[in-house]
CSV table of N, CA and C in Angstrom, one decimal:
chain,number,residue,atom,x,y,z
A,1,UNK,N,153.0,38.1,-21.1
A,1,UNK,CA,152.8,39.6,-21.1
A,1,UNK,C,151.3,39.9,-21.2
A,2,UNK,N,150.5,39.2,-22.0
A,2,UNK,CA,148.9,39.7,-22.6
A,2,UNK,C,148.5,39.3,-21.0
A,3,UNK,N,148.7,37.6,-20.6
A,3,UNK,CA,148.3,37.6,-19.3
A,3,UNK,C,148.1,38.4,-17.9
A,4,UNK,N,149.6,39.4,-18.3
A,4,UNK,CA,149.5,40.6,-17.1
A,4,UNK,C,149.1,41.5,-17.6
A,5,UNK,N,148.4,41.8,-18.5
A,5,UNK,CA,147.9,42.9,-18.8
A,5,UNK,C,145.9,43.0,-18.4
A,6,UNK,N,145.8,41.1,-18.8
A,6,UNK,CA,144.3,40.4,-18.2
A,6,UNK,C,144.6,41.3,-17.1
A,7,UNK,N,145.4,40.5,-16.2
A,7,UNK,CA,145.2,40.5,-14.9
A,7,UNK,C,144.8,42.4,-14.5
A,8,UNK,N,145.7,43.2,-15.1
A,8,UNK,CA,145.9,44.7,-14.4
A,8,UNK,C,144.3,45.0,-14.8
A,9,UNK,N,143.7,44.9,-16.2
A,9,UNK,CA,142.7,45.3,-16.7
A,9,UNK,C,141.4,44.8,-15.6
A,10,UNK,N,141.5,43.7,-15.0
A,10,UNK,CA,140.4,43.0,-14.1
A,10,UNK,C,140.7,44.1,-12.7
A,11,UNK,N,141.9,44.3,-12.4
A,11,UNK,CA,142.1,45.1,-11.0
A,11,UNK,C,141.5,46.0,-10.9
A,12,UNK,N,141.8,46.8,-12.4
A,12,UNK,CA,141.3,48.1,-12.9
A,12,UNK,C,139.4,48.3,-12.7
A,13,UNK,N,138.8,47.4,-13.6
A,13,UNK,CA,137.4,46.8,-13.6
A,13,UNK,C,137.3,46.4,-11.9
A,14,UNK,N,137.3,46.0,-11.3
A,14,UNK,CA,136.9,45.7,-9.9
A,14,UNK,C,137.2,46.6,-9.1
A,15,UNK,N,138.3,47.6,-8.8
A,15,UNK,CA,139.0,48.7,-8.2
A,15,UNK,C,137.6,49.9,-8.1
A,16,UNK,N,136.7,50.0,-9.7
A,16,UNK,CA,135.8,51.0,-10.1
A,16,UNK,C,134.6,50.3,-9.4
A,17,UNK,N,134.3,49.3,-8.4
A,17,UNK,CA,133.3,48.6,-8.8
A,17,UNK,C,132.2,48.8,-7.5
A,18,UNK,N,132.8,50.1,-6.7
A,18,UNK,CA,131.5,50.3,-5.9
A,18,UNK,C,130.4,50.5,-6.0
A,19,UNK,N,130.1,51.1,-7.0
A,19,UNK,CA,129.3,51.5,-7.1
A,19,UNK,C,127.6,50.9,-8.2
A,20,UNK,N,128.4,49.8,-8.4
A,20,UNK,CA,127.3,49.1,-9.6
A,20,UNK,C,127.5,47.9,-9.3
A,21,UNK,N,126.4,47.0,-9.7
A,21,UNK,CA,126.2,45.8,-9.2
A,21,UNK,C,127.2,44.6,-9.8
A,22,UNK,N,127.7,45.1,-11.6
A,22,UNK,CA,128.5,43.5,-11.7
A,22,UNK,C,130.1,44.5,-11.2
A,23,UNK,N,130.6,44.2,-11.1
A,23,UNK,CA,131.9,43.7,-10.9
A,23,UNK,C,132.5,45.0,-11.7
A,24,UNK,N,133.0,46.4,-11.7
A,24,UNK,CA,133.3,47.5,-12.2
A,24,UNK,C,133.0,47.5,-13.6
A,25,UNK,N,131.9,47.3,-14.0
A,25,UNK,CA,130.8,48.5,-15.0
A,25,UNK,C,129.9,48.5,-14.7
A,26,UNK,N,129.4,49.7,-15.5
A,26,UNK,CA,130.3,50.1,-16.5
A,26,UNK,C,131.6,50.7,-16.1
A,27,UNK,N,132.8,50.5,-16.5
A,27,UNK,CA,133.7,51.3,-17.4
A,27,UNK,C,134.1,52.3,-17.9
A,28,UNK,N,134.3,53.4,-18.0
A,28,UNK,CA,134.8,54.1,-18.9
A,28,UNK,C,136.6,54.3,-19.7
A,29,UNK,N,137.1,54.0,-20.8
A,29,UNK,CA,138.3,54.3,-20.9
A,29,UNK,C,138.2,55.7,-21.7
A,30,UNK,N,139.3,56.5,-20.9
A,30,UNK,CA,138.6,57.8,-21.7
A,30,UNK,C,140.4,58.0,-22.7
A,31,UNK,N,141.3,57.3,-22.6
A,31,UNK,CA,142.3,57.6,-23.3
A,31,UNK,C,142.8,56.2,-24.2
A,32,UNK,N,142.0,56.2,-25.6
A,32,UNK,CA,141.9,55.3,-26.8
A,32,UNK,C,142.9,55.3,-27.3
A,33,UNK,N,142.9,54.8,-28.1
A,33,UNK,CA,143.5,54.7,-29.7
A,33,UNK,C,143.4,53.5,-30.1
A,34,UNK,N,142.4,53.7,-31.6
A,34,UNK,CA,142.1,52.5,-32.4
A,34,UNK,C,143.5,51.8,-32.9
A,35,UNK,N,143.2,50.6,-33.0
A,35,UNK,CA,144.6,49.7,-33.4
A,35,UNK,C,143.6,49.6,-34.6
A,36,UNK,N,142.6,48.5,-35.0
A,36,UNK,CA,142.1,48.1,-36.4
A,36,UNK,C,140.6,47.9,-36.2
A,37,UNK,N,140.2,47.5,-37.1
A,37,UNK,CA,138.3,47.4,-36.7
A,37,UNK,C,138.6,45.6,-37.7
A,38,UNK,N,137.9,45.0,-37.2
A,38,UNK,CA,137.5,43.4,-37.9
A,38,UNK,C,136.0,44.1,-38.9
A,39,UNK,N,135.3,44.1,-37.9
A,39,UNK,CA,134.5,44.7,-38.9
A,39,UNK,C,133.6,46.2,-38.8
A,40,UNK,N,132.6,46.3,-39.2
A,40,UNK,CA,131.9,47.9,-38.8
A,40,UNK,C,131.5,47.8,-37.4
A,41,UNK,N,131.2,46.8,-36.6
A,41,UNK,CA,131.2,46.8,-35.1
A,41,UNK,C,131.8,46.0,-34.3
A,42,UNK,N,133.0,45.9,-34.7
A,42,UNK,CA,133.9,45.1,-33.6
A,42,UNK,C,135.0,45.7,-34.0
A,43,UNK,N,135.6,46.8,-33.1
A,43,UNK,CA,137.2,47.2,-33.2
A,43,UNK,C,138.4,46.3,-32.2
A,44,UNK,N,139.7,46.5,-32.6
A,44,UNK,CA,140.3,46.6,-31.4
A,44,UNK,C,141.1,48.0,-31.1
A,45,UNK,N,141.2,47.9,-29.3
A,45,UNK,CA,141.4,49.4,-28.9
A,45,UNK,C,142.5,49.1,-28.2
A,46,UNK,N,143.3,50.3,-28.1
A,46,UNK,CA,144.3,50.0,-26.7
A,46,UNK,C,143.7,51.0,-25.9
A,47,UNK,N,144.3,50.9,-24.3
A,47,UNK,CA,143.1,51.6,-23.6
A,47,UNK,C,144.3,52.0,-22.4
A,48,UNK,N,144.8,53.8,-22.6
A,48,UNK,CA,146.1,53.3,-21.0
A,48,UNK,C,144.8,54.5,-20.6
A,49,UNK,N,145.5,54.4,-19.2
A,49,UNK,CA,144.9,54.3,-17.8
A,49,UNK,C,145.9,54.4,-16.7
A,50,UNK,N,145.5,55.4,-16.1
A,50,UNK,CA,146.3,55.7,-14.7
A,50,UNK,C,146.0,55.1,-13.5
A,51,UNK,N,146.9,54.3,-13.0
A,51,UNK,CA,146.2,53.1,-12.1
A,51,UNK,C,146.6,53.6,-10.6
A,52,UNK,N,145.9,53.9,-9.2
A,52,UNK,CA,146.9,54.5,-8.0
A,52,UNK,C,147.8,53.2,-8.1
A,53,UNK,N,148.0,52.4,-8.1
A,53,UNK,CA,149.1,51.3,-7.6
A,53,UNK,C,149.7,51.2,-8.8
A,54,UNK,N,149.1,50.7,-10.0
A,54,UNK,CA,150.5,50.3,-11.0
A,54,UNK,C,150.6,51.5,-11.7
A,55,UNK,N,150.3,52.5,-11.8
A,55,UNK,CA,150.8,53.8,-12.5
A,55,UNK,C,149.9,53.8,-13.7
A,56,UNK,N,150.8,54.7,-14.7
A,56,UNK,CA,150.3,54.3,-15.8
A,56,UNK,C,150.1,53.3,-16.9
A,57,UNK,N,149.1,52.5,-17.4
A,57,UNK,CA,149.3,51.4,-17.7
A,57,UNK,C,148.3,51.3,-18.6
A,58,UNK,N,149.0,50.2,-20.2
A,58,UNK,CA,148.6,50.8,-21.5
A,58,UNK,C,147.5,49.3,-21.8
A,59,UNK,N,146.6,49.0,-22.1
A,59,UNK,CA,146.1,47.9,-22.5
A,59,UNK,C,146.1,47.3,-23.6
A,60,UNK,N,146.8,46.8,-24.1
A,60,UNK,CA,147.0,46.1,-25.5
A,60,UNK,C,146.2,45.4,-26.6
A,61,UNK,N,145.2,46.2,-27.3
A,61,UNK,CA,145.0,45.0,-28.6
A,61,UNK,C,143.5,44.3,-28.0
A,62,UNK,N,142.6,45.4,-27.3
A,62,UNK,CA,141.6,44.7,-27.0
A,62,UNK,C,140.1,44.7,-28.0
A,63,UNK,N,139.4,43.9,-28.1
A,63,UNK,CA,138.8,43.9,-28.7
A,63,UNK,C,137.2,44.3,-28.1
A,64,UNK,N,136.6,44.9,-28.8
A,64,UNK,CA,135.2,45.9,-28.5
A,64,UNK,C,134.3,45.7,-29.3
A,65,UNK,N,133.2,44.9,-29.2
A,65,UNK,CA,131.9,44.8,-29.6
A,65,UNK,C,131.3,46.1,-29.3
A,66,UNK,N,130.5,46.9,-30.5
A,66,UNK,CA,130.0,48.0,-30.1
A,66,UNK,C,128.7,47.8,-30.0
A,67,UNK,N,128.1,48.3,-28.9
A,67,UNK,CA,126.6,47.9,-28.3
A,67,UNK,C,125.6,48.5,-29.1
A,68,UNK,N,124.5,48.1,-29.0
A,68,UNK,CA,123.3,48.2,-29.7
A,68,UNK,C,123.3,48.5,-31.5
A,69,UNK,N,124.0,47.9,-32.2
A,69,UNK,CA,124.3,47.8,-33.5
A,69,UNK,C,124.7,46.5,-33.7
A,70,UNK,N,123.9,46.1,-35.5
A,70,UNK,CA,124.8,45.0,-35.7
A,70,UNK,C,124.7,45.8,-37.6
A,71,UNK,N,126.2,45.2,-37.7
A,71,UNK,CA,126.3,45.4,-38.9
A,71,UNK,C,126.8,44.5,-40.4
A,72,UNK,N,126.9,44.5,-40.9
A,72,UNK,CA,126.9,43.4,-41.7
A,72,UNK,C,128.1,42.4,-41.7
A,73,UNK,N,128.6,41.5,-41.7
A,73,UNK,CA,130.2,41.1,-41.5
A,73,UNK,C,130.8,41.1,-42.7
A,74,UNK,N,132.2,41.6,-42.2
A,74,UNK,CA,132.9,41.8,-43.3
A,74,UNK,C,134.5,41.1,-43.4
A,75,UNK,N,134.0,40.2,-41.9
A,75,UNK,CA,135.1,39.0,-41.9
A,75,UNK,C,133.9,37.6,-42.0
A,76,UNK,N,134.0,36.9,-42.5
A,76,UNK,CA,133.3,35.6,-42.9
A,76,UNK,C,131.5,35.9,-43.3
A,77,UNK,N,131.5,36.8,-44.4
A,77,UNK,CA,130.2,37.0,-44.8
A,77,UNK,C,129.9,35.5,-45.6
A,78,UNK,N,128.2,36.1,-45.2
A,78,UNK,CA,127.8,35.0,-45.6
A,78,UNK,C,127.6,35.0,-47.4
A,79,UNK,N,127.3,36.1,-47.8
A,79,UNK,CA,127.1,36.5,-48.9
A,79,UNK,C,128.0,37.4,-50.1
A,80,UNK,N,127.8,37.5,-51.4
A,80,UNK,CA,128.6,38.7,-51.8
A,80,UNK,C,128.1,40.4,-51.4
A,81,UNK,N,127.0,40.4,-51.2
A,81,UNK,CA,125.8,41.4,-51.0
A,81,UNK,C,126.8,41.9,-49.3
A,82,UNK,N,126.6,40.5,-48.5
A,82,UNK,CA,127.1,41.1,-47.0
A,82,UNK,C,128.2,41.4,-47.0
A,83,UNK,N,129.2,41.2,-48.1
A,83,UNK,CA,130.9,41.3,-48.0
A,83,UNK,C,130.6,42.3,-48.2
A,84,UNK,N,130.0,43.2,-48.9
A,84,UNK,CA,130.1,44.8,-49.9
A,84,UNK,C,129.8,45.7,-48.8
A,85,UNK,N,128.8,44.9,-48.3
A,85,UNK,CA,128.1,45.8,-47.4
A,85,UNK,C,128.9,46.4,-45.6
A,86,UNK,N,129.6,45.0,-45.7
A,86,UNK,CA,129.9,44.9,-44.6
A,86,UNK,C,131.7,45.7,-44.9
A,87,UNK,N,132.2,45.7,-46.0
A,87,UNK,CA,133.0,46.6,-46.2
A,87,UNK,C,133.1,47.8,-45.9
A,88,UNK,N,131.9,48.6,-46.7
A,88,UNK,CA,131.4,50.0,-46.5
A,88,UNK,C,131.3,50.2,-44.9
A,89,UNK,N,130.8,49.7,-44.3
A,89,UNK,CA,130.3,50.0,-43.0
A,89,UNK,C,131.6,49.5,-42.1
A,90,UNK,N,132.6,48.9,-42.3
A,90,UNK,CA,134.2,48.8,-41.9
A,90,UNK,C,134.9,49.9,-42.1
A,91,UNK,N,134.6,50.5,-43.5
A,91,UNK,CA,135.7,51.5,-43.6
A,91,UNK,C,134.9,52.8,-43.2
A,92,UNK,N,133.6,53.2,-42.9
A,92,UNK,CA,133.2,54.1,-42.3
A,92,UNK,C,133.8,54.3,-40.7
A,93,UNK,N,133.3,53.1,-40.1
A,93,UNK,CA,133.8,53.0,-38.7
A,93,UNK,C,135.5,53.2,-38.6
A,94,UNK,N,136.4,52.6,-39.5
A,94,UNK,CA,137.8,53.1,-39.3
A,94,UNK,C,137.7,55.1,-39.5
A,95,UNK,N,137.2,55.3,-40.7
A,95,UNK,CA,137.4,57.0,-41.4
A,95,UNK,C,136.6,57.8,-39.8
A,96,UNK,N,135.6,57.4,-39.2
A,96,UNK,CA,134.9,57.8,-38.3
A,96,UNK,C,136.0,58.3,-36.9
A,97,UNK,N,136.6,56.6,-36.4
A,97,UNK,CA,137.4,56.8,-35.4
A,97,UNK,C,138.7,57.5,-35.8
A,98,UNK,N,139.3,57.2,-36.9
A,98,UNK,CA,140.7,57.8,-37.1
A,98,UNK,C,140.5,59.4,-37.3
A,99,UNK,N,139.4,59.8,-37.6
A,99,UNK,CA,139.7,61.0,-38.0
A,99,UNK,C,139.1,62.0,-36.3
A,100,UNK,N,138.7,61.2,-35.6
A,100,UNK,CA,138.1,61.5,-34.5
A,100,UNK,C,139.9,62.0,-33.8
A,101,UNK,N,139.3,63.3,-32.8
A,101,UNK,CA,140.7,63.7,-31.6
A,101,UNK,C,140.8,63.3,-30.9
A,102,UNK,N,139.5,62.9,-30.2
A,102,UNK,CA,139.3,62.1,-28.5
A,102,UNK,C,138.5,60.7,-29.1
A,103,UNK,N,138.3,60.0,-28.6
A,103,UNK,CA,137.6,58.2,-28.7
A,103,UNK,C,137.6,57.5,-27.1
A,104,UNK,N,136.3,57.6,-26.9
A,104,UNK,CA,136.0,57.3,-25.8
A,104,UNK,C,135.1,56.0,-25.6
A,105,UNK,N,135.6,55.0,-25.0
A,105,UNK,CA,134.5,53.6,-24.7
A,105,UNK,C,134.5,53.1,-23.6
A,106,UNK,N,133.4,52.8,-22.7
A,106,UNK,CA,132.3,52.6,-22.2
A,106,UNK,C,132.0,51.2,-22.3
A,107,UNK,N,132.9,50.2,-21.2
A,107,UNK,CA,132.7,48.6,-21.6
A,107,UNK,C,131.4,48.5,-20.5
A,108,UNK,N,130.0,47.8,-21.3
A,108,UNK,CA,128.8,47.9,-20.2
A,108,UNK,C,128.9,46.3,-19.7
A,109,UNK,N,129.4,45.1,-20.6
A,109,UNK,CA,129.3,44.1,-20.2
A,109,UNK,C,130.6,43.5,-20.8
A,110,UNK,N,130.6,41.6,-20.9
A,110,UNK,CA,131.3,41.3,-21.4
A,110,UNK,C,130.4,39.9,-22.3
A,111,UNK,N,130.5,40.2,-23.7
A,111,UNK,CA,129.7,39.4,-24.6
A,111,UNK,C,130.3,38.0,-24.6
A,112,UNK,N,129.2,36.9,-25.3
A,112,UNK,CA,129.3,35.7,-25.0
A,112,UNK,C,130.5,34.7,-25.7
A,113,UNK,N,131.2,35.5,-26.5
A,113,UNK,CA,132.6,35.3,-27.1
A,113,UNK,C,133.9,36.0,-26.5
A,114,UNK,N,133.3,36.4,-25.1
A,114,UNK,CA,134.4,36.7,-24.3
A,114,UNK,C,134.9,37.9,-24.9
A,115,UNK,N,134.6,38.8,-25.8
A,115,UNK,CA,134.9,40.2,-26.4
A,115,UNK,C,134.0,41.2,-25.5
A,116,UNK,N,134.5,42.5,-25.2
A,116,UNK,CA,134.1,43.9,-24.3
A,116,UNK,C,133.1,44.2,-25.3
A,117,UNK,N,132.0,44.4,-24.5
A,117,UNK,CA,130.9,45.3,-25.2
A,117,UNK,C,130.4,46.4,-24.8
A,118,UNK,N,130.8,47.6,-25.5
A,118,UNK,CA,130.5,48.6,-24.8
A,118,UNK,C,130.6,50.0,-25.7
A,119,UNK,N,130.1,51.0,-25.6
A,119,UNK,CA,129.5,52.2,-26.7
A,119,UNK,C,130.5,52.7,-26.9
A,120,UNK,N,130.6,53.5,-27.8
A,120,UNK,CA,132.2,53.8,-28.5
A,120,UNK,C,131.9,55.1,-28.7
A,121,UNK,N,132.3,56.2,-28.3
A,121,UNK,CA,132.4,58.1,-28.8
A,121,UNK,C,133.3,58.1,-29.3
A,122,UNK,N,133.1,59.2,-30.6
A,122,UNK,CA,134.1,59.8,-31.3
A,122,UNK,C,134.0,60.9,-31.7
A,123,UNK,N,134.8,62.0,-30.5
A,123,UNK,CA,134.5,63.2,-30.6
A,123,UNK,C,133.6,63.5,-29.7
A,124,UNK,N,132.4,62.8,-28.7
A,124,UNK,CA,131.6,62.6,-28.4
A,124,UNK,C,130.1,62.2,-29.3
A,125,UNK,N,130.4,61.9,-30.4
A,125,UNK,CA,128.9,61.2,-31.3
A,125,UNK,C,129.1,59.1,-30.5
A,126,UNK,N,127.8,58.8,-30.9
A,126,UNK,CA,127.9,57.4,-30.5
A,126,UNK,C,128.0,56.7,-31.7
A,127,UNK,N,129.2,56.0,-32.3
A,127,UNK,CA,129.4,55.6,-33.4
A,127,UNK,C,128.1,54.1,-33.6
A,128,UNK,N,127.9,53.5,-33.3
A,128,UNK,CA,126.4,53.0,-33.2
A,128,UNK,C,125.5,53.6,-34.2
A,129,UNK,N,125.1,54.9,-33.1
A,129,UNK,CA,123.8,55.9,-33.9
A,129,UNK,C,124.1,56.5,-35.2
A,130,UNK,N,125.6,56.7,-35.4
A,130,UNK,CA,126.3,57.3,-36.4
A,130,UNK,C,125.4,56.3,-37.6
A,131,UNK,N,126.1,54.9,-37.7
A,131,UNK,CA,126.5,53.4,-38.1
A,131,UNK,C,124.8,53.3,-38.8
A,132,UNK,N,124.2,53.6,-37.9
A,132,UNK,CA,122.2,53.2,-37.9
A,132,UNK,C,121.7,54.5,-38.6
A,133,UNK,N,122.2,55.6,-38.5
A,133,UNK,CA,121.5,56.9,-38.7
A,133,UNK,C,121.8,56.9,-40.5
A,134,UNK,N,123.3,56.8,-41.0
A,134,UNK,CA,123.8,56.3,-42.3
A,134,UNK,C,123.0,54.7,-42.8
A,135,UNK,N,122.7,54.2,-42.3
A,135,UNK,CA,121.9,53.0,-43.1
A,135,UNK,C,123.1,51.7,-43.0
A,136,UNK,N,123.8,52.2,-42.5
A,136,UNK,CA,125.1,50.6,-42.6
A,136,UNK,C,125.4,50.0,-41.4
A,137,UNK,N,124.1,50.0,-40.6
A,137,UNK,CA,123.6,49.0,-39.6
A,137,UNK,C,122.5,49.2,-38.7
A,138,UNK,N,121.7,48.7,-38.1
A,138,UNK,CA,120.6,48.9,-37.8
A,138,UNK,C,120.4,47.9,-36.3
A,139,UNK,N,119.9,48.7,-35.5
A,139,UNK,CA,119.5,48.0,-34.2
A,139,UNK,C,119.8,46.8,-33.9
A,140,UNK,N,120.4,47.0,-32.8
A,140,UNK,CA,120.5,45.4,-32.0
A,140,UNK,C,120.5,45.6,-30.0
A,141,UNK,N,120.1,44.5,-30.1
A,141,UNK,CA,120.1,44.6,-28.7
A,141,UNK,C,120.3,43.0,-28.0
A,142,UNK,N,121.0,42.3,-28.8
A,142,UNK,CA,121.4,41.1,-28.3
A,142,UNK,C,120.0,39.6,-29.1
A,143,UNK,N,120.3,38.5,-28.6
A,143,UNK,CA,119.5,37.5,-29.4
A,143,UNK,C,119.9,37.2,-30.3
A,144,UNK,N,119.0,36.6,-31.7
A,144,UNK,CA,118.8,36.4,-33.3
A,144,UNK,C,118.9,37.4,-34.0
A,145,UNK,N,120.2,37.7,-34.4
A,145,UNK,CA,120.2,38.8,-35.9
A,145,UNK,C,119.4,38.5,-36.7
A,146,UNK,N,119.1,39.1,-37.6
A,146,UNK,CA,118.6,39.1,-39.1
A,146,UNK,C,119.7,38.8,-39.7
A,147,UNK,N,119.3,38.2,-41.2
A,147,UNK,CA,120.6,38.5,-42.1
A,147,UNK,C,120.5,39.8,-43.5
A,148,UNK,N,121.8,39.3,-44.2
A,148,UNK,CA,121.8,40.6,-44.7
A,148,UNK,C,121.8,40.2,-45.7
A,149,UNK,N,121.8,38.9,-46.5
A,149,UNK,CA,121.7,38.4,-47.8
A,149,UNK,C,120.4,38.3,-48.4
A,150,UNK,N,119.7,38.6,-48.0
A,150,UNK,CA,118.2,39.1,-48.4
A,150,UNK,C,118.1,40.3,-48.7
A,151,UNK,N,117.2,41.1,-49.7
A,151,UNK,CA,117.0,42.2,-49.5
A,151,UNK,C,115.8,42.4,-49.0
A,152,UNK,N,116.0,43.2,-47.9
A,152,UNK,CA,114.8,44.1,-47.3
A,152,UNK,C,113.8,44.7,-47.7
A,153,UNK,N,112.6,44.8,-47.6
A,153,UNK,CA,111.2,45.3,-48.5
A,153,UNK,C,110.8,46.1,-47.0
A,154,UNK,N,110.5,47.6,-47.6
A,154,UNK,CA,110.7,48.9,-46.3
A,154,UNK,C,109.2,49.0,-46.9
């Protein structure tokens, strides 16, 4: 079943793909709903979608790197400092999207763990900037993270 859902999701992605160079993204799914967050920047989404050939069709349980943020992990921290931290900024990102009406995401690429990466609206805010603007994550743009078991001197 997950396999035919690969497949419709790639149709979907290629189907959009006149117009831009990789292969249909960006993306937009404009009808969400969060299933769970792993941590403050990695959810998973289900994503339906009105397809002309297969109709309507719901995408299951996918998972979304949110772009240009990294935030602390809150699944296999390295630290007790990153667990806490990486908590807070998990259960913001859940309170942020659940309480959001509309949740809109925007897959720009596809990251090197084979997870969608791509900007996430809630309500129309970019939960990223939200994420960075509150202090419970801070810029990324791909490469060497920082870590978070040090404290920072501003």
């Amino acid at each position: 079943m997950r396999a035919t859902h690969l497949v419709a999701l790639g149709l979907l992605l290629i189907a959009s793909s006149a117009a831009h160079a990789a292969p249909g993204l960006p993306y937009t799914f404009t009808d969400v709903a969060l299933v769970d967050c792993i941590d403050g920047d990695t959810c998973r989404f289900d994503f339906t979608e009105s397809h002309p050939v297969l109709g309507r069709v719901t995408f299951h349980d996918h998972v979304v790197r949110f772009a240009d943020v990294d935030t602390p992990e809150s699944y296999r921290p390295r630290c007790e400092r990153e667990r806490e931290m990486g908590e807070r900024a998990k259960a913001r990102t859940k309170s942020v999207l659940r309480a959001a009406a509309h949740i809109e995401v925007q897959i720009i690429t596809i990251g090197k763990y084979g997870r969608l990466i791509g900007h996430v609206l809630a309500d129309g805010r970019d939960v990223s900037a939200l994420l960075i603007a509150e202090g419970l994550g801070r810029p990324y743009h791909g490469g060497k993270r920082e870590g978070w078991c040090e404290v920072r001197q501003k």
